mmCIF file of C-alpha atoms in Angstrom:
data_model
loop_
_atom_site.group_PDB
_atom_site.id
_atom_site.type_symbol
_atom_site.label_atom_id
_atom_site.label_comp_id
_atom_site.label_asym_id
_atom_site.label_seq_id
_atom_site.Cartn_x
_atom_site.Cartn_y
_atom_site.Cartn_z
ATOM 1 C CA UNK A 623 -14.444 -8.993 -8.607
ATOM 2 C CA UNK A 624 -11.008 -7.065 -9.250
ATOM 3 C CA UNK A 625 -12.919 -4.062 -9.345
ATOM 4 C CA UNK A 626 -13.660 -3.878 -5.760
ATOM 5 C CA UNK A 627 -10.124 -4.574 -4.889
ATOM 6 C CA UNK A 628 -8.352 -2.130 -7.504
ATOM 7 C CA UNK A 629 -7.391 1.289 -6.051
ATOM 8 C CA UNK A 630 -7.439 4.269 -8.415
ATOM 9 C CA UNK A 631 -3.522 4.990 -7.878
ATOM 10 C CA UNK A 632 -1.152 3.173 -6.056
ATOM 11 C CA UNK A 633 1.309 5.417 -4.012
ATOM 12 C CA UNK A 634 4.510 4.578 -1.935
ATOM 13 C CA UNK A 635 3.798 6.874 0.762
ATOM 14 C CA UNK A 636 0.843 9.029 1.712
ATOM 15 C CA UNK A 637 3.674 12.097 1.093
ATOM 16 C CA UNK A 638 2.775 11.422 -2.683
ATOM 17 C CA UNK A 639 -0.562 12.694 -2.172
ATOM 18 C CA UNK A 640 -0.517 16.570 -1.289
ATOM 19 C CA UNK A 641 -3.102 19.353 -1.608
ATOM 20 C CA UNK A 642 -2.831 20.249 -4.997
ATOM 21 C CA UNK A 643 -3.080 16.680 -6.345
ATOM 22 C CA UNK A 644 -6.369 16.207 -4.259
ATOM 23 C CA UNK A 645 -7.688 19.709 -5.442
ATOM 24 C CA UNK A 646 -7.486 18.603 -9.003
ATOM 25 C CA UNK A 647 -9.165 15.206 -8.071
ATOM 26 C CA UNK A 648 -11.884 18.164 -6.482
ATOM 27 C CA UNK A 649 -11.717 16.066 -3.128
ATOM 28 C CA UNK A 650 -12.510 18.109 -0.444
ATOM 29 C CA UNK A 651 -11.681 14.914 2.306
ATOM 30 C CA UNK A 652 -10.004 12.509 3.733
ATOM 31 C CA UNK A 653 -10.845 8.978 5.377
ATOM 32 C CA UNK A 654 -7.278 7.315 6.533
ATOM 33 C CA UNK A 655 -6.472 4.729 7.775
ATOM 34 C CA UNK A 656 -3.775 4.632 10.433
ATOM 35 C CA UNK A 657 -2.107 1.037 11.250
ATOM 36 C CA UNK A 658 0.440 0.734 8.289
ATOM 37 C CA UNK A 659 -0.809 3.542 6.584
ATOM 38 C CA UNK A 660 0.170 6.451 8.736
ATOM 39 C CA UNK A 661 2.318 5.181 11.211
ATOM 40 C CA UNK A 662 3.672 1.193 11.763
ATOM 41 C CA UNK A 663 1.079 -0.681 13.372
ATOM 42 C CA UNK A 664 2.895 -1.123 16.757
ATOM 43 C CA UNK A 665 4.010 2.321 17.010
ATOM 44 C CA UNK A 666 1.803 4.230 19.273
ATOM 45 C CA UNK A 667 2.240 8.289 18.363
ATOM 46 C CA UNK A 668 2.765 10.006 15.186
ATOM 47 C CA UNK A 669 5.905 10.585 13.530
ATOM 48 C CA UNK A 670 6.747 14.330 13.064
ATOM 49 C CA UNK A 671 6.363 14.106 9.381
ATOM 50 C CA UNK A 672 3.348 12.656 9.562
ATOM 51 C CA UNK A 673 2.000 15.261 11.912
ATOM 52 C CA UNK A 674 3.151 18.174 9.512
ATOM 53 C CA UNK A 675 1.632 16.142 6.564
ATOM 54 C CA UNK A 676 -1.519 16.044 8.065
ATOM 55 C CA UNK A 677 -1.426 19.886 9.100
ATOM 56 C CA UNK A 678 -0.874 20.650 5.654
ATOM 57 C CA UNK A 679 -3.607 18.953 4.179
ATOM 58 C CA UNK A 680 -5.627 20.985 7.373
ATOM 59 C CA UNK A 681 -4.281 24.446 6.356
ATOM 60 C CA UNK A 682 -4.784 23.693 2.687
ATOM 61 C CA UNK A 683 -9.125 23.063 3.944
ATOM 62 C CA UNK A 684 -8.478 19.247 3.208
ATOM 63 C CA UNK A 685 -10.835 17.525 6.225
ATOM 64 C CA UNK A 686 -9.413 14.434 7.570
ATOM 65 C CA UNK A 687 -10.887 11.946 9.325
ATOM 66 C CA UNK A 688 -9.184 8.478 10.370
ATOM 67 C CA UNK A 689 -11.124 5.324 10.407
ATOM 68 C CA UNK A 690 -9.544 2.335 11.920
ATOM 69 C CA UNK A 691 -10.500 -1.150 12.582
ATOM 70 C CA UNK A 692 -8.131 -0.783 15.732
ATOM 71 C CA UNK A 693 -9.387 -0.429 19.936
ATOM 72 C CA UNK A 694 -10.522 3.089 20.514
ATOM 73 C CA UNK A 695 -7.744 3.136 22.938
ATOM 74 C CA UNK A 696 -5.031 1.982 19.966
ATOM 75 C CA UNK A 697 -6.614 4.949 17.725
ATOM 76 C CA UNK A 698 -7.488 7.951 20.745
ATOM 77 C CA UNK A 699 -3.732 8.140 21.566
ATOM 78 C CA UNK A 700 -2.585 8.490 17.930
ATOM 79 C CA UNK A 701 -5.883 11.239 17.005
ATOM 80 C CA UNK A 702 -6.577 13.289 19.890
ATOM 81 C CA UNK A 703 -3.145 15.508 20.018
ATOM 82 C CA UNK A 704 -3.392 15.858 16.533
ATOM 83 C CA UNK A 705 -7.055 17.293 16.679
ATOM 84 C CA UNK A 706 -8.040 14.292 13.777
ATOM 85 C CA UNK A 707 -11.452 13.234 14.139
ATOM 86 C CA UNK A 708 -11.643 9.326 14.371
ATOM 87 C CA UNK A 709 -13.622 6.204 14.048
ATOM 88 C CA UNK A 710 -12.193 2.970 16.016
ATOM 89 C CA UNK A 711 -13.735 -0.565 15.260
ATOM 90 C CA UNK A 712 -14.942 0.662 11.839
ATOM 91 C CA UNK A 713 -15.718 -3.293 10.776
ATOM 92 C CA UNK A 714 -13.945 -2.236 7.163
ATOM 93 C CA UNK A 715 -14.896 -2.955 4.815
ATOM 94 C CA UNK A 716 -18.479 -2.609 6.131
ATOM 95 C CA UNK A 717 -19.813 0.215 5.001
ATOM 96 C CA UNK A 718 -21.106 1.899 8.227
ATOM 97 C CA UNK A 719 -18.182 3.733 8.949
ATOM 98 C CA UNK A 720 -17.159 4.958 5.945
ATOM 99 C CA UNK A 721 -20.662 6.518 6.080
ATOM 100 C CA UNK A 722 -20.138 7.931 9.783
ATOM 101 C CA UNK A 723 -16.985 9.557 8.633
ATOM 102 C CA UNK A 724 -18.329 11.489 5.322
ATOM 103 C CA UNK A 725 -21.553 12.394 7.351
ATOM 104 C CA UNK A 726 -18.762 13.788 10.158
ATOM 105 C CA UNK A 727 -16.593 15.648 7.875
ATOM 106 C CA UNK A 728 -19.868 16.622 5.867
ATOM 107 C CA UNK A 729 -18.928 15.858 2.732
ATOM 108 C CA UNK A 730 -20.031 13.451 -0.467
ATOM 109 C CA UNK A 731 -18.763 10.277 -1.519
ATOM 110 C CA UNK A 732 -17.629 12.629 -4.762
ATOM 111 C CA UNK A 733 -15.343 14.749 -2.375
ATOM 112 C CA UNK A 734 -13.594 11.993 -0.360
ATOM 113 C CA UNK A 735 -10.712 9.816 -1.174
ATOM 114 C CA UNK A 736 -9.782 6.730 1.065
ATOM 115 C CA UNK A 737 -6.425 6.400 2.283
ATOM 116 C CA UNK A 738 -5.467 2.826 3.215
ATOM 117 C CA UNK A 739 -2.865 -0.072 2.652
ATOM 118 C CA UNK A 740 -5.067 -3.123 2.797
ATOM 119 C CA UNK A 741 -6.987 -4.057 -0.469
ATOM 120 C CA UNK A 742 -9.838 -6.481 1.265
ATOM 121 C CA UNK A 743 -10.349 -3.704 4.275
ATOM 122 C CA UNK A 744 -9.679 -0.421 2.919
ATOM 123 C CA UNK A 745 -9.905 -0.128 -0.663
ATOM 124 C CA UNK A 746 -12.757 -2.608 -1.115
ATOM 125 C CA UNK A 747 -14.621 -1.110 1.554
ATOM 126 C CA UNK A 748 -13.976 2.388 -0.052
ATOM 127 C CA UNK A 749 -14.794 1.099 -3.944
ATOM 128 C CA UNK A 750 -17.921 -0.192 -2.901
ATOM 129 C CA UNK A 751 -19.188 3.599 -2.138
ATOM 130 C CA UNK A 752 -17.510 4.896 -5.013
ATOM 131 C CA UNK A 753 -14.886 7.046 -3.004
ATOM 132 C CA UNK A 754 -11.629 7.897 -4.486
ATOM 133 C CA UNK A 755 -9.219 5.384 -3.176
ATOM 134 C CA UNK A 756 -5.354 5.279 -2.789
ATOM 135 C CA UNK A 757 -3.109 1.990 -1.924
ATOM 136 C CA UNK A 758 -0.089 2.893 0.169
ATOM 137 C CA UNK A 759 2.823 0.851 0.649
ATOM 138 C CA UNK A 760 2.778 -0.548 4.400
ATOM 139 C CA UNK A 761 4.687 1.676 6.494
ATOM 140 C CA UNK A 762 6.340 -1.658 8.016
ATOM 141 C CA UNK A 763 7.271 -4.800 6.606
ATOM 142 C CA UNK A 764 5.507 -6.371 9.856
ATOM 143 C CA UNK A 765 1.906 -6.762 10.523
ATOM 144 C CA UNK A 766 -0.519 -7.847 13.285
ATOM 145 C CA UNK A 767 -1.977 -11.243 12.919
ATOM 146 C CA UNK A 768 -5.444 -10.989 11.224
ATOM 147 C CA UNK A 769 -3.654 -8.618 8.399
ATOM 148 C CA UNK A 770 -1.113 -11.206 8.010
ATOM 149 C CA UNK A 771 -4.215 -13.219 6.955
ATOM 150 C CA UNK A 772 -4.908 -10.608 4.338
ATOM 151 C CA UNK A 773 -1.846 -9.835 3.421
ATOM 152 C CA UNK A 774 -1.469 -13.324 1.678
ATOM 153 C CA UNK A 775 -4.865 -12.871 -0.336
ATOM 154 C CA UNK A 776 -3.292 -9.157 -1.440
ATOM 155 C CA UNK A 777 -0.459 -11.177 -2.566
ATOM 156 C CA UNK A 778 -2.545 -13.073 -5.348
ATOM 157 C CA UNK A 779 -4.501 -10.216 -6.024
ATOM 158 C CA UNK A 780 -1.340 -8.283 -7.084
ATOM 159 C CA UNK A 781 0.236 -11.518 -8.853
ATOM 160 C CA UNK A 782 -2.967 -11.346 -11.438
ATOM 161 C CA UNK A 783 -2.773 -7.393 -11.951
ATOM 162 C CA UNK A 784 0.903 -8.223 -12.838
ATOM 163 C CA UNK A 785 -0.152 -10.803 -14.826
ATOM 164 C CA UNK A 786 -2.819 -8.267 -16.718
ATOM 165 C CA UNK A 787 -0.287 -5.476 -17.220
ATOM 166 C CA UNK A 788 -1.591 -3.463 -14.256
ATOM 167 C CA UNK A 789 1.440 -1.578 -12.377
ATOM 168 C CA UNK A 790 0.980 -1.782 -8.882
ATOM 169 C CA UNK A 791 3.509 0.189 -6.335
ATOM 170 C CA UNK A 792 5.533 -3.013 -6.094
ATOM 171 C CA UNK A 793 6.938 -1.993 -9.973
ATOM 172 C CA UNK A 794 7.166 1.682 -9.690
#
């Protein structure tokens, strides 16, 4: 069961993952997602880092899509001055959306790594197609109330890895 919950790297911060890194991974994509990934989950526009991260991964020919279990409102206001391409309501870890997003950013579960910071949403969601998944840190040490929920299962996921010898972010 671990296996649909374990990401392939753990990062602090989607600054850890940059062009080159995904070029020698030979992804070609991204699917992110945005509440506690990107930006805190109650703030409504992107950060200026976050903006020039993203534009980097654009001029490098990375293809970004976000995918967010959020209100299309929630997600429109954060995507559309950025130019990103999004998916709101994506029912994660369902697989329809990651499915919408590759077939939108036309590329193959091979080429695209996931982006998230919630094991039973993102990362499951994400293993079960075989995409290339990264954990980040939340962005905020608050969350909204259904990811409090699964926040609390994350926590006994990651007290087992620990217990196997598996280094999440938590001891890097």
């Amino acid at each position: 069961m671990y296996n649909f919950l374990l990401p392939k790297e753990f990062v602090s911060s989607v600054f850890e993952i940059t062009p080159e890194k995904l070029e020698a991974l030979n992804i070609k994509g991204i699917i992110t997602d945005l509440d506690n990934t990107l930006i805190e989950w109650d703030r409504p526009d992107a950060t200026e880092e976050i903006a020039a991260w993203m534009k980097m991964m654009q001029d490098a020919g990375i293809r970004i899509i976000i995918a967010s279990n959020n209100n299309e409102e929630r997600v429109k206001r954060f995507a559309e001055p950025l130019g990103i391409p999004f998916i709101f309501r994506a029912r994660k870890p369902l697989g329809a959306a990651y499915f919408a997003a590759m077939k939108q950013i036309r590329l193959k579960s091979n080429e695209v790594a996931m982006v998230g910071d919630q094991l039973l949403t993102d990362i499951m969601g994400a293993n079960r197609l075989k995409l290339y998944t990264f954990l980040v840190r939340p962005v905020a040490e608050s969350d909204g109330f259904v990811t409090r929920f699964n926040r609390f299962v994350e926590r006994r996921v990651f007290n087992t890895l620990k217990r196997k010898g598996i280094k999440t972010w938590e001891e890097q």
